[in-house]
Amino acid sequence: MIRAGSRKAFVRPPTLPHRWVAGKRWESISQRPGSDRLRFPGAVNSPFTNILAFVRPNEKDAMPTFRVLDQEGMVMQKNKEVDVAQDEAIRWYKDMLTVSIMDIIMFDAQRQGRLSFYMVSAGEEGIAVGSASALDPADVIFAQYRETGIYKYRGFTLDDFMSQLFSNRNDPGRGRNMPVHYGSRQLNMHTISSPLATQIPQAAGAAYALKLQHMQNPQSPPRCVACYFGEGAASEGDFHAALNIAATRSCPILFLCRNNGFAISTPSLEQYKGDGIASRGVGYGIDTIRVDGNDILAVREATQRARELCLEDGGRPVLIEAMSYRVSHHSTSDDSFAYRAKVEVEDWKRRDNPITRLRKFMESKGWWNEQQERETRSALRKEVLAAFNRAEAEKKPPLRAMFEDVYSELTEESQEQMKQLGDIIDRYPREYDVEEFEDGRKGLNP
Amino acid sequence: MPPTARPLAILRKRARPPSQCRPYSSHPPQARLNLPIDFSTTPLLHHTSQSALSSPSLSPHIDTSTLPPSSKPSTTRLPLHSAINAALAHALGASPSVLLFGEDVAFGGVFRCSVNLLDTFGPERVFNTPLTEQGIVGFAIGVAMEGGKPVAEVQFADYVYPAFDQLVNEAAKVRYRAGRNGEGSQEEGRQVLEGWGDGGQSCGGLVVRMPSGGVGHGALYHSQSPESLFTHIPGLRVVLPRSPSQAKGLLLSSILTCPDPVLFLEPKTLYRAAVEHVPDAPYFLPLSTAEVLRPGNDITIISYGTPLYTCTAAIEAIEKDMKGVRCELIDLRTVYPWDRETVMESVKKTGKAVVVHESMVNAGVGAEVAASIQEQAFLRLEAPVKRIAGWSTHMGLAFERFNIPDVARIYDGIKQTLEY
């Protein structure tokens, strides 16, 4: 019997005899007389019991949380070899710090009205950077929106971030998406979209495509997909569809849930009644682990192992639930002190966060000190502000970008509408400011 | 003898006298207009091989390079479901990135459109999914975003709504929001696998097939024609073929050549009813291009899908009754983005227009067509543009034949417009 949250839950359920012969897809399953277990098509190996007992969710059986470092940055398991090089750890640290510093500056910039919107990742930098460091650069990423650290780790420059945030002409998204909706073809990261959880079944399909590409061209390297989402998004129907379809089609995909305790104002306790998101993975027949998201080494190690698992035997999905706390407001449009105590947030900030924990670890190794900390922070701040100023001064994309890329070619209808808009601007020139767009009025010519 | 013969014989004993008892699909005994469509004689179908191969709408598009040297194009008589099967088989054979999946497609599909494809192309490329429309379409978008050409099946168009979010917010907007990331490129040492896309983050390879339209007894959830809900969405192409030969050519274009996501609605009442000669070689019919099915000078009838057969019957009756009248019949084929030029050219010539479709009249395709005609051909119009469509109600089982535009309603609409 598989119980949610119990250790038995990690046992792989028996698979159906799944041998495909032309014209015949399933071998028949029949209930043998005198069998001690159920063999119906819908449950092929369920032992009978004469005890009437409902399987009940039990808090005591909560899935354990994998940790490498304790809150003081010390390796918990004595004599454990932690496979981290000094320069790697410093890179992760600087990436997390960059995100953190950029977050503070951009949050304030939004408050000053210089930016329409922003979302910080405070408290969750470790999940993003730790997991990204365990992936291959060719692995494909689908993110939700609070994973800025992945973009930083994969190679997004400060100018890349700022061009998107200011929707200027260097933004590959051509100024169409709200801030923080990053994307990069070169870095194999699909463009973020606002509807929650829609990326999860898409990621399963993308993983299936990668699996087929490798099957059809075995010399091409095996790749997987990493798909990120919050615990709130996991309540959407798309989450259910995705995990089920990924399991039945054996897709090489890592589902990475950031469980940060809140979906805007809704606490997890109003989001679900079970043992977090992890307990659900088991129900779909998916290998699952829960990790401490404030421990970058745990996130990294779990993701490394999960990636190996998900590429084994042609592929299968793996679910990682990374626990953390959303230190920040949900977004610049949210004041979280309307629904939670400031002292609680301050407590989390001070007591446990992924940046200070890695710093303590590095200090214990003698890799980092107060002076480096001061100099790095100051240098990063200057770099962010310089990129900020460059991006803010740039023109926006040409006006025709509003109509292009709806289809691969401009339709006759769109061409006519561009002309109509151009006519209006020509006849009411004082009503429109076209100069902030590249090529001004001429930018509307196809 | 069919197995239903005996139970029916028993029923007959208890039933009312024949004068009071009619089987489902019959027509009133005195009817002159509302007769069943005779698919074996309708001019909309190619009843001979010669007709299909000489058709200006098919022959120029036949890919003769696929034929063995010195052999001529041939045809086979196929019902609509087999023509779709032939298109799917060709597409799966043409590119390793074409996948076919949905609910129950593996054994051949509930309408037999995917028969034998699993055996030919294997379970990795033709497979069943769990029963989840949002999952099927989301999964398909993901395959397409990584350069594949997924053909996803939604079992009935009535069940596409769980996937509405994925189609409207995602499929339609992937290329637009990706911007320059949507442009594929072989630069930067990116490895492009044979038959797969080149890394552009669009979902242009996506095709979602779904059986749609009335079938005589489908009631609320096996009869719907939701095309106009999707014609409101820039980024999607909405295609609806009228016949087996059209379906094959339009589906092949949708899967193999169209760089945009396509919703492909298949009139399920025609799956078995419409049988015609279909060229065996592959051919690719253009999307967003209407076809003038019969030329005329006095009025333009614009429709698509199944009602084209009813329109044809109504036109024949009108032309018999009103000597000298010639009606022009246009099949939109793609309902969005639609071929405005062909329609306007026709209406500017005839001065009168009638739009016919099965789905509800309110905010239907007819509303868009009529409004566009009013804007672009106002000075040439000699009568209001008439819309003949389903009533603004649901498809109640017992009332279906009063809901879908029939020959009498179309006849009357044309007559009123001509006599305006």
mmCIF file of N, CA, C and O in Angstrom, chain A residues 20 23 25 140 169-170 172 176-177 183-186 188-191 193 198 201-202 205-206 208 212-213 215-216 237-238 241 244-245 248-249 402 404-408 412-413 416, chain B residues 96 99 106 118-119 123-124 127-128 130 132 134-135 138-139 142-143 145-146 165-166 170 175-181 183 188 190 193 196 199 201 234-236 259-260 336-337 340:
data_model
loop_
_atom_site.group_PDB
_atom_site.id
_atom_site.type_symbol
_atom_site.label_atom_id
_atom_site.label_comp_id
_atom_site.label_asym_id
_atom_site.label_seq_id
_atom_site.Cartn_x
_atom_site.Cartn_y
_atom_site.Cartn_z
ATOM 1 N N TRP A 20 4.983 -3.327 -26.719
ATOM 2 C CA TRP A 20 4.190 -2.988 -27.885
ATOM 3 C C TRP A 20 4.545 -3.901 -29.040
ATOM 4 O O TRP A 20 5.687 -4.055 -29.417
ATOM 5 N N GLY A 23 -0.133 -3.828 -33.792
ATOM 6 C CA GLY A 23 -1.529 -4.239 -33.724
ATOM 7 C C GLY A 23 -1.992 -4.644 -32.346
ATOM 8 O O GLY A 23 -3.164 -4.902 -32.131
ATOM 9 N N ARG A 25 -1.420 -3.569 -28.196
ATOM 10 C CA ARG A 25 -0.724 -2.654 -27.312
ATOM 11 C C ARG A 25 -0.662 -3.121 -25.875
ATOM 12 O O ARG A 25 0.233 -2.767 -25.139
ATOM 13 N N VAL A 140 16.495 22.672 -21.219
ATOM 14 C CA VAL A 140 15.517 23.727 -21.511
ATOM 15 C C VAL A 140 14.783 24.121 -20.229
ATOM 16 O O VAL A 140 14.390 23.253 -19.452
ATOM 17 N N ARG A 169 14.526 49.032 -26.957
ATOM 18 C CA ARG A 169 14.666 48.379 -28.267
ATOM 19 C C ARG A 169 15.621 47.189 -28.247
ATOM 20 O O ARG A 169 15.671 46.417 -29.201
ATOM 21 N N ASN A 170 16.394 47.040 -27.181
ATOM 22 C CA ASN A 170 17.287 45.878 -27.089
ATOM 23 C C ASN A 170 16.611 44.656 -26.441
ATOM 24 O O ASN A 170 17.221 43.597 -26.349
ATOM 25 N N PRO A 172 14.737 41.475 -26.379
ATOM 26 C CA PRO A 172 14.324 40.527 -27.422
ATOM 27 C C PRO A 172 12.803 40.329 -27.448
ATOM 28 O O PRO A 172 12.234 39.988 -28.472
ATOM 29 N N ARG A 176 7.018 43.899 -25.392
ATOM 30 C CA ARG A 176 5.610 43.462 -25.358
ATOM 31 C C ARG A 176 5.186 42.923 -23.997
ATOM 32 O O ARG A 176 4.005 42.920 -23.673
ATOM 33 N N ASN A 177 6.124 42.426 -23.231
ATOM 34 C CA ASN A 177 5.770 41.765 -21.970
ATOM 35 C C ASN A 177 5.996 42.681 -20.782
ATOM 36 O O ASN A 177 6.857 43.561 -20.800
ATOM 37 N N GLY A 183 13.171 36.021 -21.265
ATOM 38 C CA GLY A 183 13.269 34.848 -22.121
ATOM 39 C C GLY A 183 14.545 34.921 -22.924
ATOM 40 O O GLY A 183 15.061 36.015 -23.172
ATOM 41 N N SER A 184 15.087 33.763 -23.307
ATOM 42 C CA SER A 184 16.295 33.763 -24.114
ATOM 43 C C SER A 184 16.421 32.462 -24.897
ATOM 44 O O SER A 184 16.505 31.390 -24.312
ATOM 45 N N ARG A 185 16.399 32.616 -26.210
ATOM 46 C CA ARG A 185 16.558 31.429 -27.058
ATOM 47 C C ARG A 185 17.975 30.861 -26.925
ATOM 48 O O ARG A 185 18.157 29.661 -26.796
ATOM 49 N N GLN A 186 18.979 31.760 -26.934
ATOM 50 C CA GLN A 186 20.365 31.305 -26.862
ATOM 51 C C GLN A 186 20.629 30.531 -25.581
ATOM 52 O O GLN A 186 21.408 29.584 -25.559
ATOM 53 N N ASN A 188 18.380 28.868 -23.908
ATOM 54 C CA ASN A 188 17.383 27.792 -23.764
ATOM 55 C C ASN A 188 16.397 28.034 -22.630
ATOM 56 O O ASN A 188 16.098 27.129 -21.845
ATOM 57 N N MET A 189 15.927 29.278 -22.542
ATOM 58 C CA MET A 189 14.914 29.585 -21.546
ATOM 59 C C MET A 189 13.712 30.201 -22.260
ATOM 60 O O MET A 189 13.836 31.248 -22.903
ATOM 61 N N HIS A 190 12.570 29.531 -22.155
ATOM 62 C CA HIS A 190 11.385 30.051 -22.828
ATOM 63 C C HIS A 190 10.897 31.314 -22.139
ATOM 64 O O HIS A 190 11.099 31.493 -20.933
ATOM 65 N N THR A 191 10.226 32.156 -22.930
ATOM 66 C CA THR A 191 9.758 33.439 -22.396
ATOM 67 C C THR A 191 8.664 33.210 -21.359
ATOM 68 O O THR A 191 7.743 32.427 -21.578
ATOM 69 N N SER A 193 5.406 33.755 -19.177
ATOM 70 C CA SER A 193 4.090 34.353 -19.405
ATOM 71 C C SER A 193 3.361 34.423 -18.075
ATOM 72 O O SER A 193 3.615 33.632 -17.182
ATOM 73 N N THR A 198 0.535 27.432 -16.786
ATOM 74 C CA THR A 198 0.404 27.015 -18.190
ATOM 75 C C THR A 198 1.703 26.417 -18.712
ATOM 76 O O THR A 198 1.688 25.605 -19.622
ATOM 77 N N PRO A 201 2.364 21.875 -18.343
ATOM 78 C CA PRO A 201 2.173 20.861 -19.399
ATOM 79 C C PRO A 201 3.007 21.158 -20.642
ATOM 80 O O PRO A 201 3.417 20.222 -21.340
ATOM 81 N N GLN A 202 3.275 22.436 -20.900
ATOM 82 C CA GLN A 202 4.148 22.756 -22.045
ATOM 83 C C GLN A 202 5.539 22.168 -21.827
ATOM 84 O O GLN A 202 6.146 21.602 -22.738
ATOM 85 N N GLY A 205 5.573 18.582 -22.629
ATOM 86 C CA GLY A 205 5.631 18.364 -24.073
ATOM 87 C C GLY A 205 7.028 18.644 -24.618
ATOM 88 O O GLY A 205 7.535 17.898 -25.456
ATOM 89 N N ALA A 206 7.646 19.713 -24.130
ATOM 90 C CA ALA A 206 9.007 20.039 -24.576
ATOM 91 C C ALA A 206 9.955 18.905 -24.204
ATOM 92 O O ALA A 206 10.821 18.508 -24.995
ATOM 93 N N TYR A 208 9.191 15.822 -23.863
ATOM 94 C CA TYR A 208 8.926 14.686 -24.754
ATOM 95 C C TYR A 208 9.612 14.908 -26.104
ATOM 96 O O TYR A 208 10.164 13.979 -26.697
ATOM 97 N N LEU A 212 12.402 12.489 -27.876
ATOM 98 C CA LEU A 212 12.319 11.936 -29.233
ATOM 99 C C LEU A 212 13.527 12.343 -30.070
ATOM 100 O O LEU A 212 14.040 11.556 -30.860
ATOM 101 N N GLN A 213 13.967 13.588 -29.889
ATOM 102 C CA GLN A 213 15.136 14.041 -30.651
ATOM 103 C C GLN A 213 16.345 13.163 -30.339
ATOM 104 O O GLN A 213 17.096 12.777 -31.224
ATOM 105 N N MET A 215 16.188 10.048 -29.179
ATOM 106 C CA MET A 215 15.917 8.703 -29.696
ATOM 107 C C MET A 215 16.195 8.617 -31.182
ATOM 108 O O MET A 215 16.738 7.633 -31.680
ATOM 109 N N GLN A 216 15.795 9.674 -31.907
ATOM 110 C CA GLN A 216 15.941 9.654 -33.365
ATOM 111 C C GLN A 216 17.376 9.950 -33.799
ATOM 112 O O GLN A 216 17.795 9.551 -34.880
ATOM 113 N N GLY A 237 -5.348 23.435 -12.609
ATOM 114 C CA GLY A 237 -5.565 22.176 -13.321
ATOM 115 C C GLY A 237 -4.388 21.786 -14.202
ATOM 116 O O GLY A 237 -4.129 20.603 -14.412
ATOM 117 N N ASP A 238 -3.662 22.782 -14.720
ATOM 118 C CA ASP A 238 -2.532 22.479 -15.590
ATOM 119 C C ASP A 238 -1.432 21.692 -14.869
ATOM 120 O O ASP A 238 -0.711 20.918 -15.486
ATOM 121 N N ALA A 241 -2.664 18.104 -14.916
ATOM 122 C CA ALA A 241 -2.547 17.559 -16.267
ATOM 123 C C ALA A 241 -1.097 17.234 -16.591
ATOM 124 O O ALA A 241 -0.782 16.177 -17.141
ATOM 125 N N ASN A 244 0.600 14.230 -14.622
ATOM 126 C CA ASN A 244 0.024 12.970 -15.080
ATOM 127 C C ASN A 244 0.531 12.601 -16.469
ATOM 128 O O ASN A 244 0.938 11.472 -16.726
ATOM 129 N N ILE A 245 0.536 13.564 -17.362
ATOM 130 C CA ILE A 245 0.934 13.286 -18.744
ATOM 131 C C ILE A 245 2.449 13.028 -18.809
ATOM 132 O O ILE A 245 2.910 12.166 -19.553
ATOM 133 N N THR A 248 2.839 9.402 -17.590
ATOM 134 C CA THR A 248 2.390 8.360 -18.514
ATOM 135 C C THR A 248 3.241 8.323 -19.774
ATOM 136 O O THR A 248 3.407 7.264 -20.374
ATOM 137 N N ARG A 249 3.801 9.458 -20.190
ATOM 138 C CA ARG A 249 4.645 9.472 -21.398
ATOM 139 C C ARG A 249 6.128 9.413 -21.069
ATOM 140 O O ARG A 249 6.961 9.600 -21.943
ATOM 141 N N MET A 402 4.379 46.411 -32.546
ATOM 142 C CA MET A 402 3.078 46.127 -31.946
ATOM 143 C C MET A 402 2.291 45.130 -32.798
ATOM 144 O O MET A 402 1.521 44.328 -32.288
ATOM 145 N N GLU A 404 3.770 43.170 -35.462
ATOM 146 C CA GLU A 404 4.534 42.047 -36.004
ATOM 147 C C GLU A 404 4.513 40.854 -35.053
ATOM 148 O O GLU A 404 4.266 40.993 -33.860
ATOM 149 N N ASP A 405 4.800 39.687 -35.597
ATOM 150 C CA ASP A 405 4.953 38.433 -34.847
ATOM 151 C C ASP A 405 3.653 37.887 -34.263
ATOM 152 O O ASP A 405 3.680 36.943 -33.477
ATOM 153 N N VAL A 406 2.514 38.498 -34.610
ATOM 154 C CA VAL A 406 1.244 37.855 -34.253
ATOM 155 C C VAL A 406 1.156 36.558 -35.063
ATOM 156 O O VAL A 406 0.881 35.482 -34.533
ATOM 157 N N TYR A 407 1.414 36.704 -36.361
ATOM 158 C CA TYR A 407 1.623 35.559 -37.249
ATOM 159 C C TYR A 407 3.054 35.670 -37.778
ATOM 160 O O TYR A 407 3.719 36.689 -37.581
ATOM 161 N N SER A 408 3.499 34.616 -38.473
ATOM 162 C CA SER A 408 4.853 34.664 -39.024
ATOM 163 C C SER A 408 4.978 35.798 -40.037
ATOM 164 O O SER A 408 6.048 36.363 -40.206
ATOM 165 N N GLU A 412 -2.971 40.815 -44.118
ATOM 166 C CA GLU A 412 -3.525 41.959 -44.857
ATOM 167 C C GLU A 412 -4.301 42.860 -43.879
ATOM 168 O O GLU A 412 -4.250 44.085 -43.958
ATOM 169 N N GLU A 413 -4.983 42.231 -42.928
ATOM 170 C CA GLU A 413 -5.749 42.983 -41.927
ATOM 171 C C GLU A 413 -4.813 43.856 -41.086
ATOM 172 O O GLU A 413 -5.083 45.034 -40.839
ATOM 173 N N GLU A 416 -3.438 46.854 -42.958
ATOM 174 C CA GLU A 416 -4.429 47.918 -43.064
ATOM 175 C C GLU A 416 -4.539 48.678 -41.739
ATOM 176 O O GLU A 416 -4.644 49.901 -41.708
ATOM 177 N N PRO B 96 10.064 13.446 -39.158
ATOM 178 C CA PRO B 96 10.129 12.695 -37.890
ATOM 179 C C PRO B 96 9.620 13.507 -36.706
ATOM 180 O O PRO B 96 9.432 12.962 -35.620
ATOM 181 N N LEU B 99 3.983 14.403 -34.633
ATOM 182 C CA LEU B 99 3.445 13.473 -33.629
ATOM 183 C C LEU B 99 1.933 13.582 -33.665
ATOM 184 O O LEU B 99 1.391 14.641 -33.958
ATOM 185 N N ALA B 106 -4.832 6.050 -30.435
ATOM 186 C CA ALA B 106 -3.942 4.924 -30.728
ATOM 187 C C ALA B 106 -4.658 3.783 -31.452
ATOM 188 O O ALA B 106 -4.116 3.198 -32.389
ATOM 189 N N LEU B 118 -0.611 4.005 -35.716
ATOM 190 C CA LEU B 118 0.268 3.489 -34.653
ATOM 191 C C LEU B 118 1.139 2.359 -35.195
ATOM 192 O O LEU B 118 2.350 2.326 -34.967
ATOM 193 N N ASP B 119 0.522 1.436 -35.934
ATOM 194 C CA ASP B 119 1.280 0.295 -36.447
ATOM 195 C C ASP B 119 2.368 0.749 -37.412
ATOM 196 O O ASP B 119 3.458 0.189 -37.452
ATOM 197 N N PRO B 123 4.593 3.588 -31.369
ATOM 198 C CA PRO B 123 3.900 4.169 -30.205
ATOM 199 C C PRO B 123 4.558 5.422 -29.652
ATOM 200 O O PRO B 123 3.977 6.090 -28.806
ATOM 201 N N GLU B 124 5.748 5.762 -30.111
ATOM 202 C CA GLU B 124 6.366 6.993 -29.631
ATOM 203 C C GLU B 124 5.817 8.208 -30.381
ATOM 204 O O GLU B 124 5.938 9.335 -29.931
ATOM 205 N N PHE B 127 0.077 8.228 -30.080
ATOM 206 C CA PHE B 127 -0.206 7.692 -28.744
ATOM 207 C C PHE B 127 -1.413 8.341 -28.087
ATOM 208 O O PHE B 127 -1.820 9.450 -28.446
ATOM 209 N N ASN B 128 -1.957 7.607 -27.120
ATOM 210 C CA ASN B 128 -3.041 8.119 -26.292
ATOM 211 C C ASN B 128 -2.470 9.013 -25.206
ATOM 212 O O ASN B 128 -1.380 8.755 -24.685
ATOM 213 N N PRO B 130 -3.601 10.930 -21.329
ATOM 214 C CA PRO B 130 -4.656 10.930 -20.323
ATOM 215 C C PRO B 130 -5.788 11.856 -20.783
ATOM 216 O O PRO B 130 -5.604 12.702 -21.657
ATOM 217 N N THR B 132 -7.415 14.730 -20.645
ATOM 218 C CA THR B 132 -7.275 16.106 -20.142
ATOM 219 C C THR B 132 -6.999 17.040 -21.304
ATOM 220 O O THR B 132 -5.912 17.014 -21.886
ATOM 221 N N GLN B 134 -6.759 20.351 -21.407
ATOM 222 C CA GLN B 134 -5.758 21.385 -21.164
ATOM 223 C C GLN B 134 -4.361 20.779 -21.199
ATOM 224 O O GLN B 134 -3.412 21.402 -21.646
ATOM 225 N N GLY B 135 -4.273 19.523 -20.749
ATOM 226 C CA GLY B 135 -2.987 18.828 -20.798
ATOM 227 C C GLY B 135 -2.577 18.523 -22.229
ATOM 228 O O GLY B 135 -1.424 18.722 -22.617
ATOM 229 N N GLY B 138 -1.620 21.881 -23.901
ATOM 230 C CA GLY B 138 -0.395 22.397 -23.284
ATOM 231 C C GLY B 138 0.816 21.563 -23.701
ATOM 232 O O GLY B 138 1.863 22.099 -24.078
ATOM 233 N N PHE B 139 0.653 20.262 -23.657
ATOM 234 C CA PHE B 139 1.722 19.335 -24.063
ATOM 235 C C PHE B 139 2.113 19.593 -25.520
ATOM 236 O O PHE B 139 3.288 19.675 -25.865
ATOM 237 N N GLY B 142 4.150 22.674 -25.994
ATOM 238 C CA GLY B 142 5.533 22.425 -25.577
ATOM 239 C C GLY B 142 6.326 21.686 -26.641
ATOM 240 O O GLY B 142 7.479 22.024 -26.916
ATOM 241 N N VAL B 143 5.717 20.673 -27.263
ATOM 242 C CA VAL B 143 6.393 19.941 -28.344
ATOM 243 C C VAL B 143 6.731 20.921 -29.469
ATOM 244 O O VAL B 143 7.849 20.937 -29.993
ATOM 245 N N MET B 145 7.078 24.161 -29.262
ATOM 246 C CA MET B 145 8.070 25.155 -28.844
ATOM 247 C C MET B 145 9.487 24.607 -28.944
ATOM 248 O O MET B 145 10.445 25.369 -29.017
ATOM 249 N N GLU B 146 9.628 23.280 -28.941
ATOM 250 C CA GLU B 146 10.948 22.685 -29.141
ATOM 251 C C GLU B 146 11.116 22.164 -30.565
ATOM 252 O O GLU B 146 11.882 21.228 -30.814
ATOM 253 N N ASP B 165 -7.649 28.405 -22.324
ATOM 254 C CA ASP B 165 -6.544 29.209 -21.791
ATOM 255 C C ASP B 165 -5.256 28.903 -22.549
ATOM 256 O O ASP B 165 -4.544 29.809 -22.979
ATOM 257 N N GLN B 166 -4.963 27.612 -22.722
ATOM 258 C CA GLN B 166 -3.726 27.235 -23.422
ATOM 259 C C GLN B 166 -3.743 27.747 -24.866
ATOM 260 O O GLN B 166 -2.717 28.136 -25.402
ATOM 261 N N GLU B 170 -1.734 31.186 -24.540
ATOM 262 C CA GLU B 170 -0.418 30.607 -24.812
ATOM 263 C C GLU B 170 -0.175 30.433 -26.321
ATOM 264 O O GLU B 170 0.566 31.202 -26.904
ATOM 265 N N ARG B 175 4.683 33.294 -30.122
ATOM 266 C CA ARG B 175 5.610 33.981 -31.024
ATOM 267 C C ARG B 175 5.693 35.474 -30.680
ATOM 268 O O ARG B 175 6.785 36.057 -30.652
ATOM 269 N N TYR B 176 4.542 36.060 -30.411
ATOM 270 C CA TYR B 176 4.494 37.505 -30.152
ATOM 271 C C TYR B 176 5.306 37.850 -28.917
ATOM 272 O O TYR B 176 6.107 38.779 -28.915
ATOM 273 N N ARG B 177 5.118 37.089 -27.843
ATOM 274 C CA ARG B 177 5.821 37.448 -26.608
ATOM 275 C C ARG B 177 7.303 37.085 -26.682
ATOM 276 O O ARG B 177 8.124 37.695 -26.005
ATOM 277 N N ALA B 178 7.636 36.074 -27.497
ATOM 278 C CA ALA B 178 9.053 35.707 -27.616
ATOM 279 C C ALA B 178 9.826 36.745 -28.425
ATOM 280 O O ALA B 178 11.034 36.891 -28.254
ATOM 281 N N GLY B 179 9.143 37.478 -29.292
ATOM 282 C CA GLY B 179 9.816 38.522 -30.071
ATOM 283 C C GLY B 179 10.965 37.958 -30.886
ATOM 284 O O GLY B 179 10.793 36.994 -31.619
ATOM 285 N N ARG B 180 12.144 38.527 -30.703
ATOM 286 C CA ARG B 180 13.296 38.041 -31.476
ATOM 287 C C ARG B 180 13.680 36.621 -31.073
ATOM 288 O O ARG B 180 14.297 35.903 -31.845
ATOM 289 N N ASN B 181 13.322 36.198 -29.872
ATOM 290 C CA ASN B 181 13.585 34.811 -29.484
ATOM 291 C C ASN B 181 12.737 33.836 -30.299
ATOM 292 O O ASN B 181 12.977 32.632 -30.274
ATOM 293 N N GLU B 183 12.509 33.914 -33.492
ATOM 294 C CA GLU B 183 13.106 33.696 -34.808
ATOM 295 C C GLU B 183 14.107 32.560 -34.717
ATOM 296 O O GLU B 183 15.034 32.606 -33.925
ATOM 297 N N GLU B 188 25.263 30.396 -34.282
ATOM 298 C CA GLU B 188 25.707 30.145 -32.912
ATOM 299 C C GLU B 188 25.960 28.666 -32.663
ATOM 300 O O GLU B 188 25.831 28.184 -31.535
ATOM 301 N N ARG B 190 24.283 26.162 -33.145
ATOM 302 C CA ARG B 190 23.146 25.384 -32.640
ATOM 303 C C ARG B 190 22.919 24.173 -33.542
ATOM 304 O O ARG B 190 22.788 24.288 -34.743
ATOM 305 N N LEU B 193 18.407 19.232 -35.593
ATOM 306 C CA LEU B 193 18.182 17.837 -35.925
ATOM 307 C C LEU B 193 17.240 17.741 -37.110
ATOM 308 O O LEU B 193 16.314 18.539 -37.250
ATOM 309 N N TRP B 196 13.383 18.670 -37.426
ATOM 310 C CA TRP B 196 12.930 19.438 -36.268
ATOM 311 C C TRP B 196 13.176 20.925 -36.497
ATOM 312 O O TRP B 196 14.002 21.291 -37.324
ATOM 313 N N GLY B 199 15.056 26.066 -33.299
ATOM 314 C CA GLY B 199 15.315 26.774 -32.056
ATOM 315 C C GLY B 199 14.547 28.066 -31.879
ATOM 316 O O GLY B 199 14.639 28.701 -30.852
ATOM 317 N N GLN B 201 11.623 30.240 -30.736
ATOM 318 C CA GLN B 201 10.649 29.935 -29.687
ATOM 319 C C GLN B 201 9.241 30.361 -30.098
ATOM 320 O O GLN B 201 8.654 31.260 -29.532
ATOM 321 N N PRO B 234 -6.183 36.887 -32.377
ATOM 322 C CA PRO B 234 -5.050 37.017 -33.290
ATOM 323 C C PRO B 234 -3.960 36.009 -32.908
ATOM 324 O O PRO B 234 -3.713 35.788 -31.723
ATOM 325 N N GLY B 235 -3.345 35.419 -33.904
ATOM 326 C CA GLY B 235 -2.280 34.445 -33.649
ATOM 327 C C GLY B 235 -2.692 33.036 -34.002
ATOM 328 O O GLY B 235 -1.841 32.178 -34.222
ATOM 329 N N LEU B 236 -3.996 32.775 -34.043
ATOM 330 C CA LEU B 236 -4.468 31.438 -34.407
ATOM 331 C C LEU B 236 -5.018 31.473 -35.833
ATOM 332 O O LEU B 236 -5.647 32.450 -36.235
ATOM 333 N N PRO B 259 3.556 28.084 -40.705
ATOM 334 C CA PRO B 259 4.406 28.447 -39.557
ATOM 335 C C PRO B 259 3.619 29.028 -38.381
ATOM 336 O O PRO B 259 4.222 29.541 -37.450
ATOM 337 N N ASP B 260 2.300 28.953 -38.422
ATOM 338 C CA ASP B 260 1.475 29.467 -37.323
ATOM 339 C C ASP B 260 0.628 28.336 -36.746
ATOM 340 O O ASP B 260 0.315 27.377 -37.450
ATOM 341 N N TYR B 336 -10.344 32.393 -40.139
ATOM 342 C CA TYR B 336 -9.512 33.486 -39.635
ATOM 343 C C TYR B 336 -8.042 33.117 -39.756
ATOM 344 O O TYR B 336 -7.710 31.989 -39.419
ATOM 345 N N PRO B 337 -7.172 34.040 -40.203
ATOM 346 C CA PRO B 337 -7.497 35.281 -40.900
ATOM 347 C C PRO B 337 -8.096 34.940 -42.250
ATOM 348 O O PRO B 337 -7.526 34.152 -42.982
ATOM 349 N N ARG B 340 -10.419 38.345 -47.232
ATOM 350 C CA ARG B 340 -11.373 39.442 -47.422
ATOM 351 C C ARG B 340 -11.415 39.890 -48.878
ATOM 352 O O ARG B 340 -12.458 40.294 -49.376
#
